PDB file of C-alpha atoms in Angstrom:
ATOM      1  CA  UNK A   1     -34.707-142.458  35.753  1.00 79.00           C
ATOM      2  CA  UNK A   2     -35.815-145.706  37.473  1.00 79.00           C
ATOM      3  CA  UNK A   3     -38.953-146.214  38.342  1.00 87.00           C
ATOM      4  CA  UNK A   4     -41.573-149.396  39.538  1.00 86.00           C
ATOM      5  CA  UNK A   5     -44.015-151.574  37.657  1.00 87.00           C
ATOM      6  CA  UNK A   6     -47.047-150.808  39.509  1.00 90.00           C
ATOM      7  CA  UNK A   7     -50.050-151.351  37.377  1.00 95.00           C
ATOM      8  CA  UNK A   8     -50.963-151.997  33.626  1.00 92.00           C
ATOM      9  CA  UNK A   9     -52.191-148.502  32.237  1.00 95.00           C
ATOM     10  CA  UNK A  10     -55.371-150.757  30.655  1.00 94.00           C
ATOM     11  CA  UNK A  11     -58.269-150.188  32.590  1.00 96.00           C
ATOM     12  CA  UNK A  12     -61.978-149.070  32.053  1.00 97.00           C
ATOM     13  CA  UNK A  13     -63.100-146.229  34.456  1.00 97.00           C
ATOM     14  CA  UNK A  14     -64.530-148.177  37.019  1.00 97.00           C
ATOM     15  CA  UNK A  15     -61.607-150.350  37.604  1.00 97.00           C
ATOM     16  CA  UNK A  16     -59.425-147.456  37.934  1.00 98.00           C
ATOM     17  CA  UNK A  17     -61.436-145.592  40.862  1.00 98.00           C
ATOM     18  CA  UNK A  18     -61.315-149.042  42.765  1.00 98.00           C
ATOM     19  CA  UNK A  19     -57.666-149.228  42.236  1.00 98.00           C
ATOM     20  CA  UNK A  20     -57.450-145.765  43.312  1.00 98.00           C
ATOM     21  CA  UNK A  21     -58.820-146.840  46.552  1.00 98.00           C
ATOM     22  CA  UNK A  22     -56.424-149.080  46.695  1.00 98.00           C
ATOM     23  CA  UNK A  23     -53.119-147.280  46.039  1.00 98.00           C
ATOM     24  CA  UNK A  24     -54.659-144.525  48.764  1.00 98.00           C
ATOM     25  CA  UNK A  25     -53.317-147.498  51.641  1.00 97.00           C
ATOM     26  CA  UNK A  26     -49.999-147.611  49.595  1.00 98.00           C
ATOM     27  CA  UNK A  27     -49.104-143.710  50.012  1.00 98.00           C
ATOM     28  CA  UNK A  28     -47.125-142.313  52.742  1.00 98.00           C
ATOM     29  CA  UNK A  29     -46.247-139.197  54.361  1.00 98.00           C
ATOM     30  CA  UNK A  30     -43.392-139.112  56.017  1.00 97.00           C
ATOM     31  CA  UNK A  31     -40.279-137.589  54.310  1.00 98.00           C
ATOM     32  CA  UNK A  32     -37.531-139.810  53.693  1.00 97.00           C
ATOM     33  CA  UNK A  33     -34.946-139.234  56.591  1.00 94.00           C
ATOM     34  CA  UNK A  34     -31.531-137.997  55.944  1.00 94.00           C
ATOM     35  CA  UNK A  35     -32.819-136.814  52.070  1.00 97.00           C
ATOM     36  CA  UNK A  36     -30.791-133.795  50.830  1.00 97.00           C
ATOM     37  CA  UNK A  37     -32.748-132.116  48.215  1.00 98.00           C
ATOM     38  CA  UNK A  38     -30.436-131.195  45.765  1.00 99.00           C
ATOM     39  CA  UNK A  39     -32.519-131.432  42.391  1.00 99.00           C
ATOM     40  CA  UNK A  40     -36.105-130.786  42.349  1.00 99.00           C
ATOM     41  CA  UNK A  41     -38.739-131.775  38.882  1.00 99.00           C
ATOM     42  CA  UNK A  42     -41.898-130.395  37.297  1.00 99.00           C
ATOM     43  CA  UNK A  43     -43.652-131.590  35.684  1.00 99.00           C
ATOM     44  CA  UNK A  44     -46.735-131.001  33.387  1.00 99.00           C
ATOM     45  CA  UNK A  45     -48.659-132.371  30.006  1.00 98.00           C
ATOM     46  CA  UNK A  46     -50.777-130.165  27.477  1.00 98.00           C
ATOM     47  CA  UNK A  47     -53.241-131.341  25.126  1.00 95.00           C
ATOM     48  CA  UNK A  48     -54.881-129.927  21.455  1.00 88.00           C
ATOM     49  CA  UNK A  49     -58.128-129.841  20.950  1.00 83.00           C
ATOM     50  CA  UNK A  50     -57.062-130.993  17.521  1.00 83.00           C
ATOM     51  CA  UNK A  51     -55.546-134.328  17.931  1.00 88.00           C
ATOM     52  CA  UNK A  52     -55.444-136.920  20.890  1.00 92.00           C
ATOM     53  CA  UNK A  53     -52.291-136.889  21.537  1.00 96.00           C
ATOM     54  CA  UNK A  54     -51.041-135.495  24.785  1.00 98.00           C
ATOM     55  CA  UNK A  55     -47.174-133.573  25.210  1.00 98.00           C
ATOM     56  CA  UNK A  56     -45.135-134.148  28.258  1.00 99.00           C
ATOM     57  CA  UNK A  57     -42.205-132.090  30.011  1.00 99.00           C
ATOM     58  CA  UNK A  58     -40.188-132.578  33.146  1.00 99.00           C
ATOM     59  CA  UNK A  59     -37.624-130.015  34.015  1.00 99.00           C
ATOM     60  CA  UNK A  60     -34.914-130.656  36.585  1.00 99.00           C
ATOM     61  CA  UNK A  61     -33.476-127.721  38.412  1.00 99.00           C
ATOM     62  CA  UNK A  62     -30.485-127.785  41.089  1.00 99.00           C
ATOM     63  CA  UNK A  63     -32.259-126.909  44.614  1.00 99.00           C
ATOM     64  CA  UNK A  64     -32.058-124.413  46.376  1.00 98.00           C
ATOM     65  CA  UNK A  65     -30.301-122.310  43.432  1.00 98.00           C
ATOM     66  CA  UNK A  66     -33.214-123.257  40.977  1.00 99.00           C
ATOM     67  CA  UNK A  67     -30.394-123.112  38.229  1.00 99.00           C
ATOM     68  CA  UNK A  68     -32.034-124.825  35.076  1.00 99.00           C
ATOM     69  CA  UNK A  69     -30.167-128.532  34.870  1.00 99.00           C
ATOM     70  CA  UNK A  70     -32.205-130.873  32.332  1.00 98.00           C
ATOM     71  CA  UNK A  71     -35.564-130.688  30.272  1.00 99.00           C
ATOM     72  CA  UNK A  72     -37.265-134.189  28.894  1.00 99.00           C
ATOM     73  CA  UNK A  73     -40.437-133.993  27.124  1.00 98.00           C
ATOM     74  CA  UNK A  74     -42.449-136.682  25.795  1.00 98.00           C
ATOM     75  CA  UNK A  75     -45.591-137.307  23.267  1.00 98.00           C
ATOM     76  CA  UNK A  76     -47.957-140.213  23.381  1.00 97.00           C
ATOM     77  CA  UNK A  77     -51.458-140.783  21.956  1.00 97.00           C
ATOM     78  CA  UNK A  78     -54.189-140.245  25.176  1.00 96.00           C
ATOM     79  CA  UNK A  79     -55.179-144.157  25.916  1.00 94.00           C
ATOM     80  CA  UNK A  80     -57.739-143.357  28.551  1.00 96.00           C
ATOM     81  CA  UNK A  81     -60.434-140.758  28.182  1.00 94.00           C
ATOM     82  CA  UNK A  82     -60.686-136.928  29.757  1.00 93.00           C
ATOM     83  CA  UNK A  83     -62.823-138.286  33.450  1.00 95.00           C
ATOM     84  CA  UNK A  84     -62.486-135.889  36.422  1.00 94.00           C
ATOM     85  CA  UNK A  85     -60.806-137.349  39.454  1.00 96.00           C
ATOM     86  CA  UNK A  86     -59.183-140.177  36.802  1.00 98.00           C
ATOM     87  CA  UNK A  87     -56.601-137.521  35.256  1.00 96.00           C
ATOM     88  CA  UNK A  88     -53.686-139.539  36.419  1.00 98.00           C
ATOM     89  CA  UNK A  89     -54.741-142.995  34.250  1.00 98.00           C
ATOM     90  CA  UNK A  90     -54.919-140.350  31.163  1.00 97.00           C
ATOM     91  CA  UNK A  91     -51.784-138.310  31.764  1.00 98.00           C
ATOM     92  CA  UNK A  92     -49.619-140.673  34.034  1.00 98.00           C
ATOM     93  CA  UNK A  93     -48.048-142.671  31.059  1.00 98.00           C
ATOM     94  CA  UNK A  94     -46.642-140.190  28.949  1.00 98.00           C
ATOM     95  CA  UNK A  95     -45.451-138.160  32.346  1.00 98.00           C
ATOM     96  CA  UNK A  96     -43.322-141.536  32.929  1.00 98.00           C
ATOM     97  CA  UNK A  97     -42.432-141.539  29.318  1.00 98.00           C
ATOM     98  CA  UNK A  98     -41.143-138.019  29.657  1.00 98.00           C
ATOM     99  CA  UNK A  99     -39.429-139.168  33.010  1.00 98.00           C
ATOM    100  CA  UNK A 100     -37.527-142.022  31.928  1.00 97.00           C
ATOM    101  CA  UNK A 101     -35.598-139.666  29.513  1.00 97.00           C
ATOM    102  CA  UNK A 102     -33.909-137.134  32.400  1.00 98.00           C
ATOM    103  CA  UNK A 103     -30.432-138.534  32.741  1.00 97.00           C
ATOM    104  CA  UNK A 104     -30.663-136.631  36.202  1.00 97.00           C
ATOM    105  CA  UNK A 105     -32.668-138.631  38.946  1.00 97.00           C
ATOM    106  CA  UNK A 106     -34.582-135.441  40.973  1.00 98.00           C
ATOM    107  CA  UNK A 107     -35.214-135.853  44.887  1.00 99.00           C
ATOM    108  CA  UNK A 108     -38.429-134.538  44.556  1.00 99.00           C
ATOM    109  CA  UNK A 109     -41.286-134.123  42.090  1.00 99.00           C
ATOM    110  CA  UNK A 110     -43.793-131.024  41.787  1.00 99.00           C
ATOM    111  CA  UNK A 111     -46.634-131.916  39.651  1.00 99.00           C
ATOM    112  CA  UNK A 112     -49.559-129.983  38.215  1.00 98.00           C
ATOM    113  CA  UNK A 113     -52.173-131.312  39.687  1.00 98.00           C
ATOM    114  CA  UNK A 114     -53.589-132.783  42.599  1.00 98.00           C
ATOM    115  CA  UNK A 115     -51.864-134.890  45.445  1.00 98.00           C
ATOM    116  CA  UNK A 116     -54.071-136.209  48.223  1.00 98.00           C
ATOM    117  CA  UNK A 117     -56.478-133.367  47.577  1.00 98.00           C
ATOM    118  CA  UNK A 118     -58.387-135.838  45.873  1.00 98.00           C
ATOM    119  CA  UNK A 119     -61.854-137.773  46.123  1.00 97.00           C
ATOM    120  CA  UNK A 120     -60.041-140.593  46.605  1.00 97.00           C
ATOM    121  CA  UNK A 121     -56.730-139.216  48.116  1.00 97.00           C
ATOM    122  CA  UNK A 122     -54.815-140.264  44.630  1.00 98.00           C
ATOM    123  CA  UNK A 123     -54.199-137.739  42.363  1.00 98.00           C
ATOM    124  CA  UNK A 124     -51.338-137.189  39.617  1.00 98.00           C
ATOM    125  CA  UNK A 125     -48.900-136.384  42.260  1.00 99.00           C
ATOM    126  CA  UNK A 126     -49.620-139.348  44.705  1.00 99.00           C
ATOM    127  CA  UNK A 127     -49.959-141.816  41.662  1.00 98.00           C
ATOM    128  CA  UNK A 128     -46.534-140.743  40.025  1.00 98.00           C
ATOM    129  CA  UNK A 129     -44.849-141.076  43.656  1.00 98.00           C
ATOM    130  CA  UNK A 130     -46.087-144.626  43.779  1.00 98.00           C
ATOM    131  CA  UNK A 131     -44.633-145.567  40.363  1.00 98.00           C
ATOM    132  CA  UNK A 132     -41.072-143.072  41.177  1.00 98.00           C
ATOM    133  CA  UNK A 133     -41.310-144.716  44.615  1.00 97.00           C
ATOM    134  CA  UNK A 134     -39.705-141.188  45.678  1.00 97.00           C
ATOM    135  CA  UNK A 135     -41.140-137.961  46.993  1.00 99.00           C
ATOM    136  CA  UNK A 136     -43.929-135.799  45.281  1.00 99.00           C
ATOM    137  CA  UNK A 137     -46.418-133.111  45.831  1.00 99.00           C
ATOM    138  CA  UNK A 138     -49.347-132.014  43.885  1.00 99.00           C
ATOM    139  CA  UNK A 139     -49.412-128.114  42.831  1.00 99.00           C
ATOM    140  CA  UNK A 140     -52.928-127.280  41.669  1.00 98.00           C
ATOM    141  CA  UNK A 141     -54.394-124.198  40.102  1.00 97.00           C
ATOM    142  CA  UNK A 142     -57.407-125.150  41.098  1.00 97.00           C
ATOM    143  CA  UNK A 143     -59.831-127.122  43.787  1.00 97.00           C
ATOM    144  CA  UNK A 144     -60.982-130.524  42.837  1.00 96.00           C
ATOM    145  CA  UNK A 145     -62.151-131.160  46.335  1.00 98.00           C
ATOM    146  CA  UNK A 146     -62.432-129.208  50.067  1.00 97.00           C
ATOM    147  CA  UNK A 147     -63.532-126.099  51.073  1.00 98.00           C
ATOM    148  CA  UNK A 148     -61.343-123.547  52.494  1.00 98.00           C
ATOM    149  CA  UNK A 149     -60.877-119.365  53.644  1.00 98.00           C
ATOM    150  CA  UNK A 150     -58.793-117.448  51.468  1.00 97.00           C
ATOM    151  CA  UNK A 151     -55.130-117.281  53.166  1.00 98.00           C
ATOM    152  CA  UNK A 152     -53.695-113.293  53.991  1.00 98.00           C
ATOM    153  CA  UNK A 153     -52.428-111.703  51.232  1.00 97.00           C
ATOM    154  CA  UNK A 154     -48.934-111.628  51.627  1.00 97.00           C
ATOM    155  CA  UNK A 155     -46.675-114.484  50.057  1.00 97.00           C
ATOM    156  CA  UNK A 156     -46.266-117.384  52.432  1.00 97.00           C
ATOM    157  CA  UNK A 157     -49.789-117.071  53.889  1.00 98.00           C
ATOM    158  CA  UNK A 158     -51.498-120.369  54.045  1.00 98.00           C
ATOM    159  CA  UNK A 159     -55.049-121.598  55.060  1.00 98.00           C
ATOM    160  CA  UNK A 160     -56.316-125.704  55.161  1.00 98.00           C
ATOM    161  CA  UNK A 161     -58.023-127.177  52.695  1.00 99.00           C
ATOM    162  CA  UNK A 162     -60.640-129.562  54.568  1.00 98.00           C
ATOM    163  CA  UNK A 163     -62.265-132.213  52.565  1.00 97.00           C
ATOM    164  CA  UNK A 164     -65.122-134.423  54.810  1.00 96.00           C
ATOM    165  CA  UNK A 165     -63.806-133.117  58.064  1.00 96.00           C
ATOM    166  CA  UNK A 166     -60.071-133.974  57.172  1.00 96.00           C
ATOM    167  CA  UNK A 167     -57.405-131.948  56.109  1.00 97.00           C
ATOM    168  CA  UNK A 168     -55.929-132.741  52.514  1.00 98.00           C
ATOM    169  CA  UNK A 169     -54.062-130.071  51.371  1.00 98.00           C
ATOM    170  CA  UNK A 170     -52.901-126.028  52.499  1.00 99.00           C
ATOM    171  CA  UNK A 171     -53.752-122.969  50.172  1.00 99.00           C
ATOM    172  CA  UNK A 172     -51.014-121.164  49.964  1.00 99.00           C
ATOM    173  CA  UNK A 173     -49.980-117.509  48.617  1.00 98.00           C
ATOM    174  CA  UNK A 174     -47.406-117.631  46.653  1.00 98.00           C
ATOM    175  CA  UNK A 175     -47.672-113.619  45.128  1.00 97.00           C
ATOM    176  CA  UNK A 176     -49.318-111.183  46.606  1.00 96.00           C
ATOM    177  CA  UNK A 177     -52.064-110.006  44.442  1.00 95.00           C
ATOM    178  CA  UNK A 178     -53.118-113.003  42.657  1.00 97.00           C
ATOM    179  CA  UNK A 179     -54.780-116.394  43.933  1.00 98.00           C
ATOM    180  CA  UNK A 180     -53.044-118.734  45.810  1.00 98.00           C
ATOM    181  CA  UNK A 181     -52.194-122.493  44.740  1.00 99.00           C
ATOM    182  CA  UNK A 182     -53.123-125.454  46.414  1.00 99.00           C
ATOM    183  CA  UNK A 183     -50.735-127.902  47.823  1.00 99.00           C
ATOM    184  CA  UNK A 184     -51.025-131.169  48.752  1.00 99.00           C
ATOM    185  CA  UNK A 185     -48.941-134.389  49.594  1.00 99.00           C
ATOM    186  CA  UNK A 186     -48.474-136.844  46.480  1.00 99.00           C
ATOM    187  CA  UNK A 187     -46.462-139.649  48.818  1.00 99.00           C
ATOM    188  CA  UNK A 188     -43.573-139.493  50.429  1.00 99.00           C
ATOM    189  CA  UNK A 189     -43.736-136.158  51.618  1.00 99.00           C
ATOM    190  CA  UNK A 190     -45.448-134.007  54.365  1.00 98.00           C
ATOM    191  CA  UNK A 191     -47.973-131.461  54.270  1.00 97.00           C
ATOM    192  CA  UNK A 192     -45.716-129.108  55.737  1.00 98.00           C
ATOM    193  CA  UNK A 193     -42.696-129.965  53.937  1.00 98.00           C
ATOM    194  CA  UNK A 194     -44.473-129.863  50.489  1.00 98.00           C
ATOM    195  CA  UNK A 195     -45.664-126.497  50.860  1.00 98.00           C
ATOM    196  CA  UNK A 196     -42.022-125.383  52.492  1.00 98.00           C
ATOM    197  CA  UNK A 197     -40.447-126.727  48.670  1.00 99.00           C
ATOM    198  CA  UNK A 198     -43.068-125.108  46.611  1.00 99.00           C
ATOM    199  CA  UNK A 199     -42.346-121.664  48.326  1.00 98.00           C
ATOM    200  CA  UNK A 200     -39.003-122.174  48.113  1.00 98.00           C
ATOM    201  CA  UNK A 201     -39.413-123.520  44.365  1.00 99.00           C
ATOM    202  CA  UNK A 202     -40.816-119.421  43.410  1.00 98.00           C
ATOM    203  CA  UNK A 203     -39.090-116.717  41.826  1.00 96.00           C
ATOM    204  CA  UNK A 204     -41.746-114.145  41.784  1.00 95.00           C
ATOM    205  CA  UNK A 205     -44.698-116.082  39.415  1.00 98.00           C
ATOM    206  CA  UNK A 206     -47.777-118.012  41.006  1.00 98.00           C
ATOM    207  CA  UNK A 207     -46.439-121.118  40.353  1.00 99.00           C
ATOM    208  CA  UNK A 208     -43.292-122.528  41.835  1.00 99.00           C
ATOM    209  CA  UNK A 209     -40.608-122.253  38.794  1.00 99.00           C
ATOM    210  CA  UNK A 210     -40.272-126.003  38.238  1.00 99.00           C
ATOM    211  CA  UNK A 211     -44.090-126.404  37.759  1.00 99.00           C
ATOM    212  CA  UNK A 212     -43.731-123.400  35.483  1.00 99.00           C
ATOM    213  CA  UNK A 213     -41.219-123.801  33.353  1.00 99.00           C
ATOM    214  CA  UNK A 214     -42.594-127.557  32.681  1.00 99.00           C
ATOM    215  CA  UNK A 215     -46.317-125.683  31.937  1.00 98.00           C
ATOM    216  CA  UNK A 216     -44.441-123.426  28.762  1.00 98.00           C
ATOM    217  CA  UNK A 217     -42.140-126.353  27.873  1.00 98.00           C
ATOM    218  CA  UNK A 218     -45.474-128.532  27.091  1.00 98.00           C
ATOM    219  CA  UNK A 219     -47.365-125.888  25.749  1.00 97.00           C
ATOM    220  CA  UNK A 220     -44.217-125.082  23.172  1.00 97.00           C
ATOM    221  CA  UNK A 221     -43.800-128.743  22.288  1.00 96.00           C
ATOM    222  CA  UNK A 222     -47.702-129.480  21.600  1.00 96.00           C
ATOM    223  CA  UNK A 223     -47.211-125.913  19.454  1.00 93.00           C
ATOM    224  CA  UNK A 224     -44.607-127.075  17.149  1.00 91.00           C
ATOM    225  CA  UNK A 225     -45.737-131.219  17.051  1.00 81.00           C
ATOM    226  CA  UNK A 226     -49.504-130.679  16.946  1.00 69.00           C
TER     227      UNK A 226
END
C-alpha cells in the first residue's frame, strides 16, 4: 500500500502539538467524488505493560459484504511516549508499518481512535489519512473531547458531539443496549458519510467489524510475541 512522506516520526512533545496545528489546515472533508467503496480497513495497535513494544493489525474486508479479504499486522518498539491528545506520533508508525504489508489497497480506513474529535482536530484517524492521502474516520470508545446527550436507544440513533461551540464528531448507537461509539472525520471523508460506513461496517457488536476484528487480531499478536 502506497502511502506519502509527510513528516519525520522524531519529534519532542511540543513540536508535535504545533505540527498538529498545522496538519489540522491540511485535512479535508469532502468525500472523493465518483469513489466506489469496495474494500474497507481497521485498524488498531495493543500494547504490554511488560515491554515497549507496540503490535499492529489492519484487516481488509470486501464492502458491503464485509467478507474477510487480508490481515497485516506489524510490531515496532514505541519511539514516542504514552501523551494524551499525541497518540498518533506513538502509534502512527507501526500502523503504517502494518499498512504497507496489505497487498490490497482499501478505499477507506476505520481507525480506533479519534478523527477530528480532537483538541487539535488531528487525531489517529485524520493523521493516518494525511500520510494514506485517502479516506478515514476515527471510531472511538471513548470521548477525548466535546460534550454531548446520549442518542435513543435503538441502533442508528445519533446525537452531536460539540467541542467549543463546533461540531466534531456524532455519537452514534450502534447496539441497542450498550453505549454508543463516537465518530468522527479523519480526512477525506464527511461527518455524515463516516458514520453511514461505520453502521454499515456492524454485524451485531459495538464496534463496526473492521475496527473489531483488527482490536482481537492485535491483542492475539501482542499475546503470542510479548
Amino acid at each position: 500500500m502506497k502511502m506519502h512522506s509527510l513528516h519525520p516520526w522524531t519529534i519532542e512533545p511540543a513540536g508535535a502539538r504545533e505540527l498538529q496545528r498545522e496538519l489540522a489546515g491540511r485535512l479535508r472533508f469532502q468525500f472523493p467524488p465518483g469513489l466506489r467503496v469496495r474494500h474497507v480497513c481497521g485498524v488498531d495497535v495493543s500494547s504490554a505493560r511488560t515491554d515497549n513494544r507496540l503490535y499492529a493489525a489492519a484487516v481488509v474486508f470486501s464492502f458491503p459484504e464485509l467478507e474477510l479479504v487480508e490481515a497485516a499486522t506489524a510490531v515496532l518498539p514505541a519511539a514516542f511516549p504514552y501523551v494524551p491528545g499525541l497518540l498518533s506520533f506513538r502509534e502512527g508508525p507501526v500502523l503504517l508499518e502494518a499498512l504497507q504489508h496489505l497487498r490490497v489497497t482499501p478505499d477507506v480506513v476505520l481507525c480506533d481512535g479519534q478523527g477530528t474529535a480532537h483538541p487539535r482536530g488531528v487525531g489517529i484517524a485524520s493523521h493516518l489519512g494525511l500520510f494514506l492521502d485517502r479516506p478515514t474516520l476515527g471510531v472511538a470508545k471513548t470521548v477525548l473531547v466535546g460534550d454531548y446527550n446520549p442518542p435513543g436507544p435503538e441502533p442508528g440513533a445519533v446525537s452531536p458531539l460539540v467541542h467549543q461551540g463546533r461540531v466534531v464528531g456524532t455519537v452514534l448507537r450502534t447496539k441497542r443496549g450498550v453505549k454508543p461509539v463516537f465518530i468522527s472525520p479523519g480526512h477525506l471523508v464527511d461527518p455524515d458519510t463516516a458514520v453511514e460506513l461505520a453502521l454499515a461496517c456492524c454485524q451485531g457488536y459495538r464496534l463496526p467489524e473492521p475496527v473489531r476484528q483488527a482490536h482481537l487480531l492485535s491483542n492475539r499478536l501482542r499475546r503470542v510475541k510479548a
